[in-house]
mmCIF file of C-alpha atoms in Angstrom:
data_model
loop_
_atom_site.group_PDB
_atom_site.id
_atom_site.type_symbol
_atom_site.label_atom_id
_atom_site.label_comp_id
_atom_site.label_asym_id
_atom_site.label_seq_id
_atom_site.Cartn_x
_atom_site.Cartn_y
_atom_site.Cartn_z
ATOM 1 C CA UNK A 1 35.842 -16.146 8.960
ATOM 2 C CA UNK A 2 38.835 -13.927 8.293
ATOM 3 C CA UNK A 3 39.628 -12.584 4.839
ATOM 4 C CA UNK A 4 43.116 -11.753 3.596
ATOM 5 C CA UNK A 5 44.276 -9.567 0.700
ATOM 6 C CA UNK A 6 47.794 -9.175 -0.650
ATOM 7 C CA UNK A 7 48.997 -5.888 -2.116
ATOM 8 C CA UNK A 8 52.234 -4.620 -3.616
ATOM 9 C CA UNK A 9 54.162 -4.188 -6.870
ATOM 10 C CA UNK A 10 53.786 -6.883 -9.503
ATOM 11 C CA UNK A 11 57.184 -6.200 -11.038
ATOM 12 C CA UNK A 12 60.513 -5.948 -9.228
ATOM 13 C CA UNK A 13 63.974 -5.469 -10.740
ATOM 14 C CA UNK A 14 66.752 -7.986 -10.069
ATOM 15 C CA UNK A 15 68.841 -7.212 -6.960
ATOM 16 C CA UNK A 16 66.074 -5.004 -5.543
ATOM 17 C CA UNK A 17 63.672 -5.672 -2.668
ATOM 18 C CA UNK A 18 60.245 -7.293 -3.013
ATOM 19 C CA UNK A 19 57.706 -5.804 -0.602
ATOM 20 C CA UNK A 20 54.170 -7.069 -0.046
ATOM 21 C CA UNK A 21 51.500 -6.328 2.540
ATOM 22 C CA UNK A 22 48.637 -8.526 3.685
ATOM 23 C CA UNK A 23 45.526 -6.835 5.058
ATOM 24 C CA UNK A 24 43.356 -8.965 7.327
ATOM 25 C CA UNK A 25 39.640 -8.306 7.816
ATOM 26 C CA UNK A 26 37.091 -10.094 9.957
ATOM 27 C CA UNK A 27 39.625 -11.093 12.615
ATOM 28 C CA UNK A 28 42.061 -9.179 14.781
ATOM 29 C CA UNK A 29 45.682 -10.273 14.387
ATOM 30 C CA UNK A 30 46.065 -9.415 18.107
ATOM 31 C CA UNK A 31 43.669 -12.246 18.960
ATOM 32 C CA UNK A 32 46.234 -14.916 18.106
ATOM 33 C CA UNK A 33 47.497 -17.388 15.508
ATOM 34 C CA UNK A 34 50.596 -17.209 13.389
ATOM 35 C CA UNK A 35 50.261 -15.413 10.048
ATOM 36 C CA UNK A 36 52.374 -16.475 7.117
ATOM 37 C CA UNK A 37 53.643 -15.981 3.609
ATOM 38 C CA UNK A 38 53.780 -18.768 1.014
ATOM 39 C CA UNK A 39 54.902 -18.630 -2.592
ATOM 40 C CA UNK A 40 54.458 -20.745 -5.698
ATOM 41 C CA UNK A 41 56.764 -20.362 -8.716
ATOM 42 C CA UNK A 42 55.037 -20.915 -12.058
ATOM 43 C CA UNK A 43 54.270 -24.617 -12.533
ATOM 44 C CA UNK A 44 55.803 -25.613 -9.193
ATOM 45 C CA UNK A 45 54.697 -26.483 -5.688
ATOM 46 C CA UNK A 46 54.003 -24.429 -2.584
ATOM 47 C CA UNK A 47 56.908 -23.064 -0.534
ATOM 48 C CA UNK A 48 56.465 -21.725 2.984
ATOM 49 C CA UNK A 49 58.425 -18.473 3.350
ATOM 50 C CA UNK A 50 57.856 -17.558 6.984
ATOM 51 C CA UNK A 51 55.393 -16.760 9.756
ATOM 52 C CA UNK A 52 54.830 -14.083 12.382
ATOM 53 C CA UNK A 53 52.865 -13.908 15.644
ATOM 54 C CA UNK A 54 51.103 -10.738 16.809
ATOM 55 C CA UNK A 55 53.880 -10.251 19.350
ATOM 56 C CA UNK A 56 56.362 -9.999 16.494
ATOM 57 C CA UNK A 57 57.918 -13.423 16.988
ATOM 58 C CA UNK A 58 58.977 -14.840 13.617
ATOM 59 C CA UNK A 59 60.057 -18.081 11.990
ATOM 60 C CA UNK A 60 61.592 -18.278 8.524
ATOM 61 C CA UNK A 61 62.334 -20.939 5.928
ATOM 62 C CA UNK A 62 66.060 -21.641 6.391
ATOM 63 C CA UNK A 63 66.613 -21.473 2.627
ATOM 64 C CA UNK A 64 65.353 -17.858 2.547
ATOM 65 C CA UNK A 65 66.193 -16.688 6.061
ATOM 66 C CA UNK A 66 69.118 -14.485 5.084
ATOM 67 C CA UNK A 67 66.944 -12.424 2.704
ATOM 68 C CA UNK A 68 63.514 -12.339 4.405
ATOM 69 C CA UNK A 69 61.908 -10.036 6.927
ATOM 70 C CA UNK A 70 58.286 -10.386 8.048
ATOM 71 C CA UNK A 71 56.756 -7.676 10.215
ATOM 72 C CA UNK A 72 53.357 -6.971 11.736
ATOM 73 C CA UNK A 73 51.346 -3.780 12.284
ATOM 74 C CA UNK A 74 48.523 -4.660 14.654
ATOM 75 C CA UNK A 75 47.114 -1.122 14.515
ATOM 76 C CA UNK A 76 46.392 -1.609 10.812
ATOM 77 C CA UNK A 77 45.693 -5.360 11.130
ATOM 78 C CA UNK A 78 48.378 -6.010 8.530
ATOM 79 C CA UNK A 79 51.544 -8.007 8.166
ATOM 80 C CA UNK A 80 54.257 -7.538 5.575
ATOM 81 C CA UNK A 81 56.960 -9.375 3.666
ATOM 82 C CA UNK A 82 60.295 -8.022 2.491
ATOM 83 C CA UNK A 83 62.578 -10.190 0.366
ATOM 84 C CA UNK A 84 65.821 -8.571 -0.659
ATOM 85 C CA UNK A 85 68.349 -9.202 -3.427
ATOM 86 C CA UNK A 86 65.733 -10.830 -5.633
ATOM 87 C CA UNK A 87 66.516 -12.801 -8.788
ATOM 88 C CA UNK A 88 64.386 -14.377 -11.502
ATOM 89 C CA UNK A 89 64.084 -17.450 -9.262
ATOM 90 C CA UNK A 90 61.919 -15.363 -6.901
ATOM 91 C CA UNK A 91 59.242 -14.917 -9.573
ATOM 92 C CA UNK A 92 56.130 -16.518 -8.097
ATOM 93 C CA UNK A 93 52.574 -16.094 -6.921
ATOM 94 C CA UNK A 94 52.831 -14.900 -3.329
ATOM 95 C CA UNK A 95 50.080 -15.804 -0.881
ATOM 96 C CA UNK A 96 49.410 -14.633 2.660
ATOM 97 C CA UNK A 97 47.511 -16.945 5.003
ATOM 98 C CA UNK A 98 46.510 -17.572 8.578
ATOM 99 C CA UNK A 99 48.495 -20.493 9.918
ATOM 100 C CA UNK A 100 46.908 -23.679 11.256
ATOM 101 C CA UNK A 101 44.812 -24.278 8.150
ATOM 102 C CA UNK A 102 43.179 -20.852 8.141
ATOM 103 C CA UNK A 103 42.106 -18.627 5.277
ATOM 104 C CA UNK A 104 44.327 -17.609 2.364
ATOM 105 C CA UNK A 105 44.481 -14.519 0.211
ATOM 106 C CA UNK A 106 43.864 -14.864 -3.508
ATOM 107 C CA UNK A 107 47.572 -14.500 -4.271
ATOM 108 C CA UNK A 108 49.553 -11.928 -6.218
ATOM 109 C CA UNK A 109 52.007 -12.603 -9.032
ATOM 110 C CA UNK A 110 55.374 -10.937 -8.574
ATOM 111 C CA UNK A 111 57.713 -11.009 -11.551
ATOM 112 C CA UNK A 112 61.417 -10.261 -11.188
ATOM 113 C CA UNK A 113 62.688 -8.747 -14.400
ATOM 114 C CA UNK A 114 64.594 -5.730 -15.626
ATOM 115 C CA UNK K 1 63.420 -28.285 10.471
ATOM 116 C CA UNK K 2 60.557 -30.620 9.711
ATOM 117 C CA UNK K 3 60.511 -32.087 6.198
ATOM 118 C CA UNK K 4 57.334 -33.407 4.580
ATOM 119 C CA UNK K 5 57.503 -36.183 1.979
ATOM 120 C CA UNK K 6 54.361 -36.719 -0.078
ATOM 121 C CA UNK K 7 53.629 -39.590 -2.452
ATOM 122 C CA UNK K 8 52.886 -40.287 -5.189
ATOM 123 C CA UNK K 9 53.776 -37.163 -7.144
ATOM 124 C CA UNK K 10 51.262 -38.083 -9.851
ATOM 125 C CA UNK K 11 48.219 -40.319 -9.619
ATOM 126 C CA UNK K 12 46.040 -41.419 -12.535
ATOM 127 C CA UNK K 13 42.544 -42.561 -11.636
ATOM 128 C CA UNK K 14 38.993 -42.782 -12.942
ATOM 129 C CA UNK K 15 35.718 -41.311 -11.745
ATOM 130 C CA UNK K 16 34.379 -43.531 -8.971
ATOM 131 C CA UNK K 17 37.804 -44.819 -7.882
ATOM 132 C CA UNK K 18 39.001 -44.759 -4.297
ATOM 133 C CA UNK K 19 42.397 -43.060 -4.012
ATOM 134 C CA UNK K 20 44.886 -42.520 -1.215
ATOM 135 C CA UNK K 21 47.707 -39.986 -0.937
ATOM 136 C CA UNK K 22 50.400 -40.345 1.708
ATOM 137 C CA UNK K 23 52.399 -37.734 3.602
ATOM 138 C CA UNK K 24 55.308 -38.526 5.899
ATOM 139 C CA UNK K 25 56.901 -36.102 8.388
ATOM 140 C CA UNK K 26 60.600 -36.236 9.265
ATOM 141 C CA UNK K 27 59.698 -36.061 12.963
ATOM 142 C CA UNK K 28 56.556 -36.324 15.024
ATOM 143 C CA UNK K 29 53.992 -33.585 14.431
ATOM 144 C CA UNK K 30 51.205 -35.161 16.521
ATOM 145 C CA UNK K 31 48.109 -34.426 14.398
ATOM 146 C CA UNK K 32 49.092 -30.917 13.303
ATOM 147 C CA UNK K 33 48.576 -31.616 9.619
ATOM 148 C CA UNK K 34 46.361 -30.098 6.952
ATOM 149 C CA UNK K 35 45.438 -31.204 3.439
ATOM 150 C CA UNK K 36 44.820 -28.699 0.648
ATOM 151 C CA UNK K 37 43.310 -28.954 -2.829
ATOM 152 C CA UNK K 38 44.526 -26.565 -5.514
ATOM 153 C CA UNK K 39 43.124 -25.988 -8.973
ATOM 154 C CA UNK K 40 44.974 -24.051 -11.704
ATOM 155 C CA UNK K 41 45.042 -20.315 -11.107
ATOM 156 C CA UNK K 42 43.394 -20.588 -7.698
ATOM 157 C CA UNK K 43 44.581 -20.362 -4.108
ATOM 158 C CA UNK K 44 44.779 -23.656 -2.202
ATOM 159 C CA UNK K 45 41.630 -24.686 -0.345
ATOM 160 C CA UNK K 46 41.679 -26.418 3.037
ATOM 161 C CA UNK K 47 40.069 -29.859 2.971
ATOM 162 C CA UNK K 48 41.227 -31.417 6.233
ATOM 163 C CA UNK K 49 42.810 -29.937 9.357
ATOM 164 C CA UNK K 50 44.212 -31.533 12.488
ATOM 165 C CA UNK K 51 44.863 -34.646 10.396
ATOM 166 C CA UNK K 52 41.278 -35.880 10.291
ATOM 167 C CA UNK K 53 38.834 -32.996 10.784
ATOM 168 C CA UNK K 54 36.788 -32.132 7.710
ATOM 169 C CA UNK K 55 36.660 -28.435 6.897
ATOM 170 C CA UNK K 56 33.146 -27.025 6.776
ATOM 171 C CA UNK K 57 31.594 -27.384 3.336
ATOM 172 C CA UNK K 58 33.988 -30.092 2.125
ATOM 173 C CA UNK K 59 32.268 -33.236 0.799
ATOM 174 C CA UNK K 60 32.337 -36.278 3.080
ATOM 175 C CA UNK K 61 34.064 -38.404 0.409
ATOM 176 C CA UNK K 62 37.264 -36.731 1.615
ATOM 177 C CA UNK K 63 38.822 -38.117 4.773
ATOM 178 C CA UNK K 64 42.136 -37.870 6.561
ATOM 179 C CA UNK K 65 43.894 -40.119 9.023
ATOM 180 C CA UNK K 66 47.197 -40.598 10.777
ATOM 181 C CA UNK K 67 49.325 -39.178 13.549
ATOM 182 C CA UNK K 68 52.948 -38.608 14.528
ATOM 183 C CA UNK K 69 54.748 -39.100 11.190
ATOM 184 C CA UNK K 70 52.385 -40.954 8.832
ATOM 185 C CA UNK K 71 49.273 -39.432 7.302
ATOM 186 C CA UNK K 72 46.845 -40.240 4.511
ATOM 187 C CA UNK K 73 44.212 -38.414 2.514
ATOM 188 C CA UNK K 74 41.539 -40.651 1.029
ATOM 189 C CA UNK K 75 38.909 -39.790 -1.551
ATOM 190 C CA UNK K 76 36.315 -42.536 -1.361
ATOM 191 C CA UNK K 77 34.720 -42.135 -4.800
ATOM 192 C CA UNK K 78 36.375 -39.724 -7.206
ATOM 193 C CA UNK K 79 34.191 -37.100 -8.805
ATOM 194 C CA UNK K 80 35.108 -35.030 -11.902
ATOM 195 C CA UNK K 81 35.628 -31.929 -9.710
ATOM 196 C CA UNK K 82 38.310 -33.740 -7.666
ATOM 197 C CA UNK K 83 40.969 -33.787 -10.390
ATOM 198 C CA UNK K 84 43.424 -31.248 -9.000
ATOM 199 C CA UNK K 85 46.702 -31.040 -7.096
ATOM 200 C CA UNK K 86 46.797 -31.937 -3.402
ATOM 201 C CA UNK K 87 49.281 -30.777 -0.762
ATOM 202 C CA UNK K 88 49.889 -31.665 2.846
ATOM 203 C CA UNK K 89 51.228 -29.082 5.299
ATOM 204 C CA UNK K 90 52.517 -29.497 8.837
ATOM 205 C CA UNK K 91 51.836 -26.783 11.384
ATOM 206 C CA UNK K 92 53.269 -28.398 14.482
ATOM 207 C CA UNK K 93 55.530 -25.433 15.122
ATOM 208 C CA UNK K 94 55.561 -21.843 13.977
ATOM 209 C CA UNK K 95 56.798 -23.117 10.612
ATOM 210 C CA UNK K 96 54.567 -24.563 7.940
ATOM 211 C CA UNK K 97 56.372 -26.950 5.619
ATOM 212 C CA UNK K 98 54.487 -28.346 2.622
ATOM 213 C CA UNK K 99 54.742 -31.670 0.871
ATOM 214 C CA UNK K 100 55.787 -31.652 -2.765
ATOM 215 C CA UNK K 101 52.225 -32.125 -4.031
ATOM 216 C CA UNK K 102 50.262 -34.885 -5.765
ATOM 217 C CA UNK K 103 48.697 -34.206 -9.141
ATOM 218 C CA UNK K 104 45.533 -36.271 -9.539
ATOM 219 C CA UNK K 105 44.878 -36.894 -13.221
ATOM 220 C CA UNK K 106 42.073 -38.505 -15.143
ATOM 221 C CA UNK K 107 43.003 -41.965 -16.415
#
């Protein structure tokens, strides 16, 4: 079964860009499935951010669409999240996951603060 | 966009009880629905996929049913380890909307 691991800065300043990468092992992204990002603000529920296919086709949460970019690097078996113009409301644990009820990463806390 | 409405938001129950959580989709998603269990500080864990298929390693007291727009997660006899928060998620399309969550508390 695939394993996923998030990486990236744990602290981002307001108005700057949050960037995270998810490294997949045990499964080739090229083989299929959508791969996604989900976040969970402290004490709140899960929010789907967006998904990407190995071809590069994407789908984003309409509430975040104007600020989100998800990309894929099949040569490194990674996919990435960029969220720009962040505010304190973007503070959350960010998870990467394989879509269709696949595996999840352990999550990484990103705090937006000056 | 597909919206998922989950109920109740909080459920108080005792060990040994049978409990049911409901998830409703704003449009038909066939059986493209998963149920997750989440404990504090941990990533969500898949319990059920494709509405009714039990993930490997998940106890058989968990079951899922439903199709199109109405789905249920049932725990047949609550165990102490089951007190957690539960989420449904649709994956009918390339999106993956979640329900709001149900916190299962000890009565």
